[in-house]
Backbone as CSV, one residue per row, in Angstrom:
resi,resn,N_x,N_y,N_z,CA_x,CA_y,CA_z,C_x,C_y,C_z
1,UNK,151.164,92.564,75.215,150.114,93.574,74.987,149.558,94.025,76.338
2,UNK,149.589,95.303,76.568,149.091,95.830,77.842,147.774,96.566,77.624
3,UNK,146.895,96.459,78.614,145.598,97.135,78.568,145.563,98.139,79.711
4,UNK,145.539,99.413,79.369,145.587,100.466,80.379,144.244,100.654,81.085
5,UNK,143.163,100.425,80.366,141.829,100.670,80.932,141.302,99.407,81.617
6,UNK,140.660,99.554,82.789,140.089,98.385,83.467,139.079,97.685,82.564
7,UNK,139.053,96.359,82.631,138.117,95.618,81.800,137.533,94.467,82.600
8,UNK,136.421,93.923,82.081,135.744,92.810,82.743,135.766,91.607,81.819
9,UNK,136.375,90.477,82.229,136.434,89.294,81.359,135.081,88.587,81.284
10,UNK,134.485,88.573,80.114,133.198,87.906,79.916,133.458,86.505,79.362
11,UNK,133.203,85.490,80.163,133.454,84.113,79.737,132.343,83.617,78.823
12,UNK,132.612,82.536,78.094,131.589,81.944,77.227,130.387,81.490,78.054
13,UNK,130.663,80.914,79.212,129.587,80.413,80.070,128.680,81.540,80.531
14,UNK,129.286,82.646,80.984,128.496,83.779,81.448,127.746,84.425,80.292
15,UNK,128.403,84.570,79.143,127.737,85.163,77.983,126.516,84.370,77.576
16,UNK,126.641,83.042,77.578,125.507,82.187,77.223,124.387,82.307,78.259
17,UNK,124.766,82.379,79.523,123.779,82.504,80.600,122.988,83.807,80.466
18,UNK,123.674,84.894,80.138,123.012,86.190,79.979,122.061,86.181,78.790
19,UNK,122.483,85.566,77.688,121.612,85.516,76.510,120.361,84.694,76.787
20,UNK,120.547,83.553,77.421,119.418,82.665,77.682,118.461,83.238,78.723
21,UNK,118.936,84.169,79.541,118.082,84.770,80.571,117.071,85.742,79.990
22,UNK,117.304,86.189,78.740,116.407,87.136,78.068,116.138,88.355,78.950
23,UNK,117.208,88.990,79.378,117.093,90.159,80.238,116.425,91.317,79.510
24,UNK,115.668,92.109,80.258,115.100,93.328,79.699,116.204,94.375,79.581
25,UNK,115.884,95.476,78.899,116.875,96.547,78.744,117.297,97.091,80.108
26,UNK,116.328,97.240,81.021,116.635,97.752,82.361,117.534,96.784,83.121
27,UNK,117.271,95.488,82.982,118.090,94.482,83.667,119.516,94.464,83.115
28,UNK,119.642,94.650,81.790,120.980,94.732,81.185,121.741,95.931,81.746
29,UNK,121.068,97.078,81.847,121.742,98.283,82.352,122.188,98.097,83.800
30,UNK,121.304,97.493,84.616,121.661,97.273,86.015,122.830,96.301,86.123
31,UNK,122.775,95.201,85.360,123.859,94.217,85.408,125.197,94.854,85.031
32,UNK,125.216,95.603,83.927,126.477,96.192,83.458,127.013,97.217,84.454
33,UNK,126.095,97.969,85.098,126.544,98.974,86.071,127.130,98.303,87.313
34,UNK,126.467,97.253,87.800,126.970,96.559,88.985,128.303,95.867,88.702
35,UNK,128.469,95.373,87.474,129.749,94.757,87.102,130.871,95.796,87.137
36,UNK,130.542,97.029,86.731,131.544,98.093,86.810,131.952,98.344,88.260
37,UNK,130.962,98.314,89.169,131.254,98.560,90.580,132.019,97.394,91.212
38,UNK,131.665,96.178,90.815,132.264,94.997,91.442,132.610,93.950,90.385
39,UNK,133.721,94.122,89.669,134.078,93.163,88.618,134.645,91.851,89.155
40,UNK,135.128,91.851,90.406,135.825,90.672,90.927,134.960,89.793,91.829
41,UNK,134.001,90.361,92.530,133.145,89.566,93.399,133.866,88.993,94.603
42,UNK,134.828,89.721,95.136,135.605,89.220,96.269,135.000,89.587,97.616
43,UNK,134.139,90.601,97.631,133.533,91.020,98.895,132.236,91.770,98.593
44,UNK,131.407,91.925,99.624,130.155,92.658,99.467,130.435,94.161,99.454
45,UNK,129.760,94.849,98.549,129.889,96.297,98.444,128.540,96.946,98.701
46,UNK,128.562,98.173,99.185,127.334,98.937,99.399,127.097,99.849,98.202
47,UNK,125.821,100.067,97.880,125.500,101.048,96.845,124.258,101.825,97.254
48,UNK,124.186,103.034,96.757,123.046,103.901,97.038,121.992,103.693,95.959
49,UNK,120.780,103.292,96.364,119.746,102.958,95.384,119.382,104.148,94.507
50,UNK,119.373,105.358,95.081,119.037,106.537,94.284,120.068,106.754,93.181
51,UNK,121.338,106.537,93.514,122.398,106.689,92.515,122.250,105.652,91.408
52,UNK,121.954,104.412,91.802,121.791,103.341,90.815,120.624,103.642,89.885
53,UNK,119.498,104.103,90.450,118.331,104.422,89.618,118.657,105.525,88.621
54,UNK,119.436,106.506,89.069,119.818,107.604,88.177,120.783,107.132,87.094
55,UNK,121.794,106.372,87.484,122.793,105.899,86.528,122.195,104.946,85.494
56,UNK,121.240,104.126,85.927,120.652,103.115,85.035,119.347,103.586,84.399
57,UNK,118.888,104.791,84.774,117.647,105.350,84.213,116.472,104.393,84.425
58,UNK,116.272,103.967,85.667,115.172,103.063,85.994,114.447,103.566,87.227
59,UNK,113.200,103.140,87.392,112.404,103.532,88.545,112.710,102.613,89.723
60,UNK,112.164,102.975,90.884,112.383,102.154,92.075,111.779,100.765,91.903
61,UNK,110.559,100.719,91.333,109.907,99.427,91.109,110.741,98.544,90.195
62,UNK,111.245,99.132,89.113,112.059,98.370,88.164,113.370,97.921,88.799
63,UNK,113.939,98.763,89.671,115.188,98.398,90.344,115.011,97.134,91.173
64,UNK,113.961,97.105,91.997,113.756,95.933,92.855,113.438,94.695,92.022
65,UNK,112.631,94.879,90.984,112.296,93.742,90.127,113.550,93.195,89.428
66,UNK,114.409,94.094,88.968,115.633,93.673,88.282,116.604,93.002,89.246
67,UNK,116.679,93.515,90.475,117.542,92.893,91.476,117.099,91.463,91.760
68,UNK,115.791,91.265,91.858,115.263,89.914,92.091,115.640,88.982,90.943
69,UNK,115.565,89.511,89.705,115.890,88.694,88.539,117.371,88.290,88.566
70,UNK,118.254,89.237,88.861,119.685,88.940,88.899,120.026,87.994,90.047
71,UNK,119.270,88.122,91.151,119.475,87.214,92.282,119.053,85.796,91.909
72,UNK,117.884,85.669,91.256,117.379,84.354,90.863,118.323,83.659,89.881
73,UNK,118.960,84.445,89.019,119.875,83.878,88.028,121.243,83.537,88.619
74,UNK,121.464,83.946,89.867,122.747,83.678,90.497,123.856,84.578,90.005
75,UNK,123.497,85.716,89.415,124.505,86.646,88.905,125.046,87.545,90.010
76,UNK,124.183,87.922,90.952,124.580,88.738,92.095,123.856,88.238,93.335
77,UNK,124.443,88.508,94.487,123.798,88.199,95.761,123.580,89.507,96.502
78,UNK,122.318,89.850,96.729,121.978,91.091,97.417,121.602,90.777,98.865
79,UNK,122.239,91.454,99.802,121.972,91.250,101.220,121.226,92.456,101.776
80,UNK,120.090,92.193,102.460,119.312,93.273,103.069,120.008,93.765,104.339
81,UNK,120.175,95.063,104.438,120.794,95.648,105.628,119.861,96.657,106.288
82,UNK,118.566,96.493,106.029,117.603,97.413,106.617,117.027,98.355,105.582
83,UNK,115.870,98.928,105.878,115.179,99.803,104.949,114.640,101.025,105.684
84,UNK,114.454,102.098,104.956,113.674,103.234,105.427,112.243,103.007,104.962
85,UNK,111.258,103.265,105.828,109.886,103.078,105.389,108.984,104.147,105.989
86,UNK,107.846,104.338,105.357,106.847,105.300,105.811,105.472,104.754,105.481
87,UNK,104.552,104.836,106.423,103.192,104.341,106.232,102.423,105.306,105.340
88,UNK,102.160,104.893,104.110,101.448,105.750,103.167,99.944,105.755,103.406
89,UNK,99.461,104.923,104.315,98.029,104.870,104.618,97.790,105.182,106.093
90,UNK,98.678,105.970,106.683,98.560,106.309,108.094,97.368,107.198,108.375
91,UNK,97.145,107.460,109.669,95.979,108.239,110.091,95.970,109.612,109.453
92,UNK,97.163,110.221,109.307,97.221,111.573,108.744,96.800,111.620,107.287
93,UNK,96.775,110.444,106.631,96.417,110.401,105.216,94.958,110.018,104.987
94,UNK,94.211,109.765,106.090,92.844,109.264,105.960,91.963,110.194,105.134
95,UNK,92.218,111.506,105.257,91.352,112.471,104.586,91.753,112.715,103.144
96,UNK,92.831,112.071,102.715,93.298,112.268,101.342,92.894,111.084,100.487
97,UNK,92.617,111.316,99.215,92.297,110.186,98.313,93.517,109.300,98.142
98,UNK,93.434,108.056,98.615,94.617,107.206,98.651,94.897,106.493,97.349
99,UNK,93.995,106.616,96.379,94.256,105.967,95.096,94.153,106.973,93.961
100,UNK,94.684,108.165,94.214,94.548,109.235,93.229,95.167,108.861,91.887
101,UNK,96.347,108.268,91.919,97.016,107.929,90.661,96.219,106.906,89.877
102,UNK,95.714,105.886,90.588,94.940,104.854,89.897,93.682,105.450,89.286
103,UNK,93.066,106.406,90.020,91.869,107.047,89.499,92.190,107.870,88.259
104,UNK,93.364,108.509,88.251,93.763,109.277,87.070,93.802,108.389,85.837
105,UNK,94.405,107.217,86.002,94.507,106.308,84.870,93.144,105.758,84.491
106,UNK,92.279,105.555,85.483,90.940,105.085,85.157,90.177,106.159,84.384
107,UNK,90.451,107.435,84.704,89.841,108.516,83.938,90.273,108.443,82.482
108,UNK,91.558,108.113,82.277,92.049,107.977,80.908,91.343,106.837,80.199
109,UNK,91.117,105.742,80.931,90.422,104.601,80.339,89.008,104.991,79.947
110,UNK,88.357,105.797,80.806,87.012,106.249,80.477,87.032,107.125,79.232
111,UNK,88.084,107.949,79.083,88.210,108.757,77.867,88.280,107.865,76.643
112,UNK,88.952,106.726,76.787,89.047,105.758,75.683,87.643,105.290,75.310
113,UNK,86.893,104.860,76.330,85.592,104.256,76.081,84.584,105.255,75.513
114,UNK,84.743,106.509,75.899,83.742,107.502,75.519,84.092,108.274,74.260
115,UNK,85.165,107.892,73.587,85.613,108.655,72.423,84.561,108.698,71.327
116,UNK,83.851,107.590,71.106,82.828,107.563,70.062,81.732,108.569,70.365
117,UNK,81.304,108.598,71.627,80.256,109.540,72.005,80.757,110.975,71.899
118,UNK,82.026,111.185,72.227,82.596,112.530,72.170,82.547,113.099,70.760
119,UNK,82.842,112.262,69.774,82.889,112.736,68.396,81.525,113.221,67.915
120,UNK,80.444,112.750,68.558,79.101,113.151,68.157,78.621,114.384,68.924
121,UNK,79.414,114.839,69.882,78.973,115.938,70.735,80.022,117.042,70.776
122,UNK,80.584,117.407,69.626,81.698,118.356,69.590,81.393,119.684,70.286
123,UNK,80.255,120.343,70.003,80.004,121.621,70.685,79.965,121.463,72.197
124,UNK,79.266,120.409,72.670,79.132,120.213,74.104,80.461,119.862,74.751
125,UNK,81.196,118.957,74.111,82.455,118.521,74.703,83.483,119.634,74.663
126,UNK,83.446,120.478,73.625,84.372,121.601,73.549,84.120,122.572,74.687
127,UNK,82.840,122.793,74.973,82.485,123.693,76.063,82.944,123.120,77.392
128,UNK,82.734,121.810,77.562,83.110,121.152,78.803,84.616,121.185,78.998
129,UNK,85.378,120.832,77.955,86.829,120.796,78.061,87.412,122.190,78.261
130,UNK,86.807,123.199,77.631,87.342,124.543,77.767,87.167,125.052,79.184
131,UNK,86.108,124.577,79.863,85.922,124.982,81.246,86.981,124.365,82.135
132,UNK,87.531,123.226,81.693,88.574,122.548,82.455,89.943,123.088,82.101
133,UNK,90.075,123.699,80.921,91.366,124.223,80.481,91.788,125.386,81.356
134,UNK,93.075,125.588,81.505,93.567,126.649,82.342,93.578,127.964,81.579
135,UNK,93.472,129.063,82.306,93.499,130.379,81.692,94.917,130.688,81.254
136,UNK,95.114,131.685,80.347,96.468,132.032,79.922,97.380,132.362,81.087
137,UNK,96.844,133.023,82.130,97.683,133.370,83.273,98.167,132.127,83.994
138,UNK,97.237,131.154,84.129,97.609,129.923,84.807,98.599,129.122,83.979
139,UNK,98.441,129.173,82.658,99.330,128.412,81.789,100.771,128.854,81.962
140,UNK,100.990,130.087,82.278,102.343,130.600,82.384,102.973,130.381,83.745
141,UNK,102.252,129.724,84.685,102.756,129.555,86.042,103.052,128.095,86.341
142,UNK,103.698,127.410,85.419,104.038,126.006,85.626,105.162,125.875,86.647
143,UNK,105.148,124.758,87.369,106.263,124.500,88.262,107.247,123.567,87.562
144,UNK,108.493,123.514,88.043,109.528,122.705,87.373,109.177,121.233,87.245
145,UNK,108.470,120.676,88.245,108.140,119.248,88.178,107.194,118.958,87.022
146,UNK,106.222,119.872,86.773,105.311,119.691,85.645,106.077,119.724,84.330
147,UNK,107.016,120.643,84.221,107.801,120.769,82.996,108.614,119.502,82.751
148,UNK,109.220,118.964,83.814,110.039,117.758,83.665,109.186,116.554,83.273
149,UNK,108.028,116.402,83.917,107.137,115.281,83.606,106.689,115.356,82.151
150,UNK,106.348,116.557,81.702,105.903,116.726,80.318,107.052,116.466,79.344
151,UNK,108.264,116.934,79.689,109.420,116.715,78.813,109.731,115.222,78.696
152,UNK,109.639,114.499,79.812,109.862,113.050,79.766,108.862,112.388,78.829
153,UNK,107.623,112.895,78.853,106.588,112.339,77.980,106.915,112.594,76.512
154,UNK,107.229,113.846,76.164,107.502,114.164,74.756,108.759,113.448,74.266
155,UNK,109.744,113.286,75.155,110.956,112.556,74.765,110.667,111.087,74.500
156,UNK,109.613,110.573,75.145,109.290,109.150,74.989,108.523,108.858,73.705
157,UNK,107.994,109.906,73.049,107.253,109.684,71.810,108.196,109.151,70.740
158,UNK,107.757,108.137,70.055,108.620,107.482,69.073,108.834,108.366,67.852
159,UNK,109.940,108.086,67.162,110.217,108.793,65.924,109.299,108.262,64.826
160,UNK,109.288,108.945,63.707,108.446,108.492,62.611,107.117,109.220,62.555
161,UNK,107.060,110.404,63.196,105.864,111.220,63.059,104.878,111.132,64.195
162,UNK,105.145,110.323,65.235,104.159,110.203,66.315,103.953,111.534,67.026
163,UNK,105.027,112.262,67.292,104.925,113.555,67.967,104.065,114.518,67.161
164,UNK,104.351,114.615,65.854,103.593,115.528,65.002,102.124,115.119,64.922
165,UNK,101.877,113.823,64.811,100.497,113.336,64.740,99.742,113.624,66.035
166,UNK,100.438,113.481,67.169,99.795,113.730,68.458,99.398,115.199,68.580
167,UNK,100.327,116.119,68.246,100.014,117.542,68.348,98.900,117.934,67.374
168,UNK,98.908,117.360,66.205,97.844,117.636,65.240,96.499,117.171,65.790
169,UNK,96.494,116.001,66.419,95.273,115.455,67.013,94.751,116.387,68.110
170,UNK,95.651,116.859,68.994,95.243,117.731,70.098,94.705,119.057,69.572
171,UNK,95.398,119.637,68.594,94.949,120.919,68.037,93.541,120.817,67.471
172,UNK,93.235,119.680,66.850,91.900,119.481,66.297,90.867,119.377,67.417
173,UNK,91.234,118.716,68.500,90.302,118.519,69.607,89.989,119.815,70.350
174,UNK,90.971,120.721,70.433,90.771,121.944,71.214,90.458,123.147,70.323
175,UNK,90.194,122.889,69.064,89.997,123.977,68.094,88.865,124.916,68.496
176,UNK,87.826,124.383,69.131,86.655,125.199,69.462,86.644,125.646,70.919
177,UNK,87.769,125.520,71.618,87.824,125.960,73.015,87.616,127.475,73.109
178,UNK,86.911,127.894,74.137,86.666,129.311,74.364,86.798,129.588,75.873
179,UNK,87.835,130.329,76.307,88.853,131.003,75.492,89.821,130.011,74.853
180,UNK,90.473,130.409,73.771,91.393,129.494,73.075,92.663,129.239,73.886
181,UNK,93.324,128.147,73.568,94.599,127.819,74.211,95.716,128.516,73.435
182,UNK,96.395,129.452,74.081,97.438,130.219,73.397,98.781,129.492,73.372
183,UNK,99.106,128.820,74.451,100.379,128.092,74.538,100.056,126.613,74.694
184,UNK,100.067,125.890,73.584,99.627,124.493,73.585,100.455,123.629,74.528
185,UNK,101.783,123.716,74.443,102.622,122.829,75.245,102.543,123.163,76.733
186,UNK,102.424,124.435,77.059,102.270,124.811,78.467,100.965,124.258,79.021
187,UNK,99.917,124.300,78.193,98.617,123.770,78.630,98.661,122.253,78.767
188,UNK,99.300,121.576,77.818,99.409,120.119,77.904,100.177,119.699,79.153
189,UNK,101.174,120.489,79.539,101.986,120.146,80.711,101.272,120.433,82.021
190,UNK,100.190,121.222,81.969,99.470,121.577,83.191,98.461,120.499,83.568
191,UNK,97.914,120.625,84.765,96.974,119.636,85.279,95.534,120.117,85.142
192,UNK,94.625,119.153,85.023,93.202,119.464,84.992,92.709,119.683,86.416
193,UNK,91.435,120.017,86.566,90.869,120.230,87.896,90.857,118.948,88.716
194,UNK,90.872,117.802,88.050,90.883,116.518,88.761,92.290,116.087,89.141
195,UNK,93.311,116.856,88.743,94.681,116.524,89.098,95.422,115.719,88.055
196,UNK,94.742,115.367,86.964,95.419,114.620,85.905,96.119,115.604,84.963
197,UNK,97.115,115.123,84.251,97.801,115.990,83.289,97.056,115.980,81.958
198,UNK,96.935,117.179,81.350,96.233,117.277,80.071,96.860,116.380,79.013
199,UNK,98.196,116.284,78.991,98.830,115.470,77.946,98.478,113.997,78.107
200,UNK,98.283,113.529,79.350,97.919,112.130,79.556,96.499,111.857,79.065
201,UNK,95.598,112.789,79.352,94.215,112.631,78.909,94.148,112.552,77.391
202,UNK,94.842,113.474,76.718,94.752,113.531,75.260,95.603,112.469,74.575
203,UNK,96.671,112.023,75.244,97.449,110.929,74.655,96.639,109.634,74.689
204,UNK,95.849,109.465,75.752,94.976,108.291,75.820,93.956,108.323,74.683
205,UNK,93.383,109.508,74.429,92.424,109.646,73.335,93.108,109.425,71.986
206,UNK,94.333,109.949,71.869,95.097,109.792,70.628,95.382,108.321,70.342
207,UNK,95.791,107.579,71.362,96.090,106.167,71.160,94.836,105.370,70.824
208,UNK,93.691,105.840,71.303,92.434,105.194,70.931,92.213,105.302,69.428
209,UNK,92.536,106.465,68.860,92.406,106.647,67.416,93.369,105.725,66.670
210,UNK,94.596,105.640,67.180,95.585,104.758,66.555,95.122,103.314,66.624
211,UNK,94.524,102.965,67.741,94.051,101.594,67.936,92.968,101.236,66.927
212,UNK,92.108,102.194,66.594,91.051,101.939,65.616,91.648,101.566,64.263
213,UNK,92.753,102.228,63.924,93.380,101.980,62.626,94.113,100.642,62.591
214,UNK,94.616,100.212,63.743,95.394,98.968,63.781,95.056,98.177,65.035
215,UNK,93.948,97.438,65.030,93.540,96.686,66.216,94.533,95.575,66.539
216,UNK,94.697,95.259,67.832,95.642,94.203,68.207,95.227,92.853,67.663
217,UNK,96.201,92.080,67.189,95.898,90.786,66.585,96.456,89.631,67.399
218,UNK,97.301,89.918,68.374,97.923,88.856,69.154,97.199,88.633,70.473
219,UNK,97.332,87.419,70.990,96.851,87.085,72.322,98.082,86.885,73.199
220,UNK,98.252,87.769,74.188,99.445,87.740,75.023,99.224,86.997,76.336
221,UNK,98.139,86.228,76.442,97.816,85.565,77.704,98.969,84.723,78.226
222,UNK,99.661,84.038,77.329,100.746,83.147,77.738,102.129,83.741,77.477
223,UNK,102.194,85.060,77.334,103.482,85.706,77.091,104.387,85.503,78.305
224,UNK,105.653,85.118,78.112,106.544,84.833,79.245,106.796,86.028,80.158
225,UNK,106.616,87.253,79.642,106.843,88.449,80.454,105.537,89.175,80.762
226,UNK,104.435,88.439,80.806,103.112,89.045,80.976,103.056,89.951,82.206
227,UNK,103.359,89.423,83.385,103.249,90.203,84.616,104.230,91.373,84.635
228,UNK,105.443,91.128,84.181,106.455,92.189,84.157,106.029,93.334,83.248
229,UNK,105.515,93.001,82.075,105.079,94.037,81.134,103.845,94.765,81.650
230,UNK,102.928,94.055,82.285,101.745,94.710,82.840,102.151,95.742,83.890
231,UNK,103.073,95.373,84.780,103.526,96.296,85.821,104.198,97.522,85.214
232,UNK,105.043,97.303,84.230,105.740,98.422,83.587,104.762,99.318,82.843
233,UNK,103.761,98.725,82.232,102.764,99.488,81.474,101.891,100.309,82.415
234,UNK,101.548,99.753,83.571,100.749,100.496,84.550,101.523,101.681,85.103
235,UNK,102.819,101.500,85.266,103.656,102.556,85.833,103.746,103.762,84.902
236,UNK,103.925,103.518,83.617,104.015,104.607,82.636,103.796,104.030,81.245
237,UNK,102.543,104.046,80.740,102.243,103.415,79.451,103.100,103.924,78.298
238,UNK,103.259,105.243,78.193,104.033,105.803,77.076,105.496,105.391,77.162
239,UNK,106.058,105.407,78.365,107.453,105.015,78.536,107.638,103.532,78.233
240,UNK,106.655,102.721,78.640,106.732,101.277,78.380,106.789,101.001,76.881
241,UNK,105.945,101.692,76.121,105.873,101.443,74.680,107.115,101.954,73.965
242,UNK,107.521,103.169,74.289,108.538,103.833,73.477,109.969,103.702,73.983
243,UNK,110.140,103.428,75.287,111.503,103.367,75.817,111.729,102.170,76.728
244,UNK,110.807,101.222,76.704,110.919,100.058,77.574,111.796,98.951,77.039
245,UNK,112.288,99.096,75.828,113.116,98.051,75.236,113.713,98.522,73.925
246,UNK,114.257,97.616,73.133,114.851,97.984,71.841,113.831,98.654,70.918
247,UNK,114.315,99.514,70.028,113.435,100.246,69.120,112.564,99.312,68.284
248,UNK,113.149,98.191,67.841,112.390,97.274,66.992,111.270,96.563,67.754
249,UNK,111.272,96.690,69.078,110.263,96.029,69.906,109.048,96.920,70.150
250,UNK,109.113,98.187,69.735,108.033,99.135,70.019,106.675,98.703,69.468
251,UNK,106.593,98.245,68.203,105.279,97.817,67.691,104.670,96.700,68.534
252,UNK,105.504,95.764,68.981,105.009,94.659,69.806,104.522,95.171,71.153
253,UNK,105.249,96.119,71.749,104.855,96.656,73.044,103.568,97.472,72.934
254,UNK,103.419,98.204,71.841,102.184,98.951,71.629,101.011,97.993,71.493
255,UNK,101.220,96.910,70.768,100.167,95.914,70.599,99.829,95.255,71.938
256,UNK,100.858,95.021,72.751,100.615,94.443,74.077,99.775,95.394,74.924
257,UNK,100.126,96.673,74.913,99.383,97.668,75.695,97.919,97.701,75.263
258,UNK,97.679,97.693,73.960,96.308,97.725,73.452,95.556,96.451,73.827
259,UNK,96.248,95.325,73.766,95.632,94.058,74.157,95.261,94.080,75.642
260,UNK,96.167,94.600,76.485,95.913,94.659,77.925,94.729,95.563,78.240
261,UNK,94.594,96.651,77.485,93.464,97.555,77.690,92.156,96.920,77.226
262,UNK,92.188,96.310,76.047,90.963,95.733,75.483,90.467,94.539,76.288
263,UNK,91.364,93.830,76.964,90.973,92.668,77.772,90.815,93.023,79.249
264,UNK,90.928,94.325,79.570,90.748,94.829,80.935,91.772,94.259,81.921
265,UNK,92.921,93.900,81.407,93.973,93.401,82.290,94.888,94.519,82.781
266,UNK,94.899,95.638,82.084,95.862,96.682,82.400,95.683,97.203,83.815
267,UNK,94.431,97.400,84.220,94.180,97.950,85.556,93.695,96.884,86.528
268,UNK,93.901,95.630,86.174,93.576,94.559,87.098,92.104,94.262,87.222
269,UNK,91.291,94.709,86.238,89.857,94.440,86.300,89.553,92.979,86.009
270,UNK,90.487,92.316,85.331,90.311,90.907,84.994,91.524,90.149,85.489
271,UNK,91.298,89.012,86.103,92.409,88.230,86.627,93.288,87.738,85.487
272,UNK,94.597,87.795,85.684,95.537,87.315,84.668,95.967,85.897,84.961
């Protein structure tokens, strides 16, 4: 019997080792891709990190974390051959807000906390939000990066009506805006005056409503992947919940995210 296509022999020992390692979906993708590049392990090979991130659909942070995991398990040996680096806190950056992203997420957290008060002040909050909303002319001048970021977000929404429920929630919230929002998705993809994306602000509010209906019941303090999940959740909460692992794991990840928020662990306000 001849096999025309290249293949990788998976031994019982290696298969058992991989199962017992409880690899994340990202770690599985990285492992399988590297095995394709180097099935024999006879010599060191070079790879381009940008290519690997694209092929495995993972971020830079996840790539390094996954490499460390595979190194610790003895599955691969990664040798450092130097790095490119840039000082993100250099003198030229002194005048810029150096924690803009963290502040954006903290704004979302504040939206969570203030939702009860918002519901009692609809006329006032509608006026306030409409002043922050972009004009129709501005809505039509999106740049490609905004469109891609928004598309990644909508693609990450789980099946089973979450997308429809989210849009229904947003439409209700902006119903009294003056001037009205003519292109809902273009407006959601645009940024507020503070630099945050409208879809992130309203998705945070939407998840607060979902949380009220189904409060978290688990304590994840001793979860074996606590730190890893916290980092992934901080990087992109929606992606962590909806695309961070197998579909059947989504309810657990959503519960973890809600637990991390309610215990103030998500943004590091409480020591883990």
